[in-house]
Amino acid sequence: MKIRKAVFPVAGLGTRVLPATKAMPKEMLTIVDKPLIQYVVDEAKEAGIEHFIFVTGRNKGVIEDHFDRMYELDATLAARGKQAEIEILARDQSEAGAMSFTRQQAPLGLGHAVWCARDIVGDEPFAVVLPDELVLNAPGCLAQMIEAANKLGEKSNLIAVEEVPAHLTHQYGICGVGKRHGSTMFEVDGMVEKPPKGTAPSNLSITGRYILQSEIFRILETQERGAGGEIQLTDAMIGLARTQRFYGVEFEGERHDCGSKAGFLRANIAFGMARADLRDGLRAEMQHYLERK
Ligand code: G1P
């Protein structure tokens, strides 16, 4: 069944990048010249997603504005004949009715945020994309996962995974590795959210891209709080794995955690260097700072 819908949980407070996120949503932090949220929407579009569902919270209204028209801007650019800028705005404009916004009223966790989208998703498989994480690759991470799902051709769930150093496994959801399917996919054999140090079943972390069957919502409905006192998506996936298969996808591409200060800076350099129009200038600037004592 075609994956048509993607859920973007964007209610988080962004405490790791304060004070930038005091009055501005972390999803609007800019990597080069686009906000994070635009990157992940573009990644989803490229993967064939048709409906974009944002689970927002208070102070996140500007995300909705970003995907709307700005009439004053359009009119001024047109009057001044700024064609290149007009094209940039037109490129990012979503189709009418292709976006839905719903609110998570309290920060109860990722599992609860996804559950808030249940009625908009309905009874069909869907993607979950965490906007903190960008993957620099063509094709994008979600497109790779949807291709993997299509190849499997069975009702199943997929999670994007990536190796992390052993001393960091306690910061992530971690999955165990079962039977391998080709070089980049395996059956998931157990999952655990933020395992205490030294107890992780592997060093394969769950990253911010999922393809899930809608039965997850029934489990989330009664899901108890887990790690960090939050309703965890991973715990609900453990429940769903009792009756449905989960596959881990080792995607191609460089993953950037833009929700941390170091990761945010690194992503700006990586995405800047990937841009033909900016690469040379950026390299010269970096050289200058590297040489400075
Ligand atoms: C969430 C998930 C976790 C996953 C991580 C990836 O955790 O719960 O399983 O590994 O995203 O970024 P969070 O970063 O919200 O604590």
PDB file of N, CA and C and ligand atoms in Angstrom, residues 110 130 132-133 171-173 193-194 205-208 210 232 234 255, ligand 1:
ATOM      1  N   LEU A 110       7.289  11.347  22.545  1.00  0.00           N
ATOM      2  CA  LEU A 110       7.163  11.125  21.097  1.00  0.00           C
ATOM      3  C   LEU A 110       5.988  10.208  20.759  1.00  0.00           C
ATOM      4  N   LEU A 130      11.421  12.812  12.103  1.00  0.00           N
ATOM      5  CA  LEU A 130      11.817  13.742  13.170  1.00  0.00           C
ATOM      6  C   LEU A 130      12.687  14.839  12.559  1.00  0.00           C
ATOM      7  N   ASP A 132      14.593  17.091  13.756  1.00  0.00           N
ATOM      8  CA  ASP A 132      15.924  17.361  14.336  1.00  0.00           C
ATOM      9  C   ASP A 132      17.031  16.755  13.508  1.00  0.00           C
ATOM     10  N   GLU A 133      16.677  15.678  12.809  1.00  0.00           N
ATOM     11  CA  GLU A 133      17.721  14.916  12.126  1.00  0.00           C
ATOM     12  C   GLU A 133      17.646  15.137  10.629  1.00  0.00           C
ATOM     13  N   GLN A 171      21.600   7.182  24.820  1.00  0.00           N
ATOM     14  CA  GLN A 171      20.854   8.384  24.403  1.00  0.00           C
ATOM     15  C   GLN A 171      19.785   8.087  23.345  1.00  0.00           C
ATOM     16  N   TYR A 172      19.722   6.832  22.872  1.00  0.00           N
ATOM     17  CA  TYR A 172      18.865   6.515  21.723  1.00  0.00           C
ATOM     18  C   TYR A 172      17.955   5.313  21.999  1.00  0.00           C
ATOM     19  N   GLY A 173      17.049   5.079  21.037  1.00  0.00           N
ATOM     20  CA  GLY A 173      16.399   3.786  20.967  1.00  0.00           C
ATOM     21  C   GLY A 173      17.379   2.870  20.249  1.00  0.00           C
ATOM     22  N   GLU A 193      14.319   1.457  24.493  1.00  0.00           N
ATOM     23  CA  GLU A 193      14.482   2.917  24.466  1.00  0.00           C
ATOM     24  C   GLU A 193      15.462   3.347  25.553  1.00  0.00           C
ATOM     25  N   LYS A 194      16.499   4.029  25.154  1.00  0.00           N
ATOM     26  CA  LYS A 194      17.521   4.568  26.061  1.00  0.00           C
ATOM     27  C   LYS A 194      17.987   3.548  27.101  1.00  0.00           C
ATOM     28  N   SER A 205      21.415   2.434  16.442  1.00  0.00           N
ATOM     29  CA  SER A 205      20.415   3.332  17.019  1.00  0.00           C
ATOM     30  C   SER A 205      19.259   3.529  16.050  1.00  0.00           C
ATOM     31  N   ILE A 206      18.081   3.737  16.634  1.00  0.00           N
ATOM     32  CA  ILE A 206      16.906   4.092  15.845  1.00  0.00           C
ATOM     33  C   ILE A 206      17.070   5.573  15.510  1.00  0.00           C
ATOM     34  N   THR A 207      16.993   5.917  14.239  1.00  0.00           N
ATOM     35  CA  THR A 207      17.128   7.328  13.866  1.00  0.00           C
ATOM     36  C   THR A 207      15.724   7.886  13.609  1.00  0.00           C
ATOM     37  N   GLY A 208      15.646   9.103  13.159  1.00  0.00           N
ATOM     38  CA  GLY A 208      14.349   9.774  13.092  1.00  0.00           C
ATOM     39  C   GLY A 208      13.499   9.512  11.864  1.00  0.00           C
ATOM     40  N   TYR A 210      10.692   6.590  10.313  1.00  0.00           N
ATOM     41  CA  TYR A 210       9.961   5.351  10.558  1.00  0.00           C
ATOM     42  C   TYR A 210       8.886   5.177   9.488  1.00  0.00           C
ATOM     43  N   GLN A 232       6.696   6.576  25.137  1.00  0.00           N
ATOM     44  CA  GLN A 232       7.728   6.378  24.112  1.00  0.00           C
ATOM     45  C   GLN A 232       7.184   5.632  22.899  1.00  0.00           C
ATOM     46  N   THR A 234       9.068   3.971  20.885  1.00  0.00           N
ATOM     47  CA  THR A 234       9.786   2.683  20.851  1.00  0.00           C
ATOM     48  C   THR A 234       9.020   1.626  21.663  1.00  0.00           C
ATOM     49  N   ARG A 255      24.175  11.400   8.661  1.00  0.00           N
ATOM     50  CA  ARG A 255      23.089  11.865   9.537  1.00  0.00           C
ATOM     51  C   ARG A 255      23.601  13.014  10.415  1.00  0.00           C
TER      52      ARG A 255
HETATM   53  C1  G1P B   1      13.817   9.789  19.882  1.00  0.00           C
HETATM   54  C2  G1P B   1      13.437   8.315  19.965  1.00  0.00           C
HETATM   55  C3  G1P B   1      14.682   7.426  19.973  1.00  0.00           C
HETATM   56  C4  G1P B   1      15.552   7.758  18.776  1.00  0.00           C
HETATM   57  C5  G1P B   1      15.847   9.274  18.712  1.00  0.00           C
HETATM   58  C6  G1P B   1      16.557   9.620  17.437  1.00  0.00           C
HETATM   59  O1  G1P B   1      14.474  10.142  21.083  1.00  0.00           O
HETATM   60  O2  G1P B   1      12.667   8.091  21.128  1.00  0.00           O
HETATM   61  O3  G1P B   1      14.332   6.076  19.942  1.00  0.00           O
HETATM   62  O4  G1P B   1      16.752   7.014  18.831  1.00  0.00           O
HETATM   63  O5  G1P B   1      14.648  10.047  18.765  1.00  0.00           O
HETATM   64  O6  G1P B   1      16.902  10.959  17.422  1.00  0.00           O
HETATM   65  P1  G1P B   1      14.677  11.688  21.533  1.00  0.00           P
HETATM   66  O7  G1P B   1      15.803  12.222  20.696  1.00  0.00           O
HETATM   67  O8  G1P B   1      13.388  12.374  21.286  1.00  0.00           O
HETATM   68  O9  G1P B   1      15.042  11.603  22.992  1.00  0.00           O
END
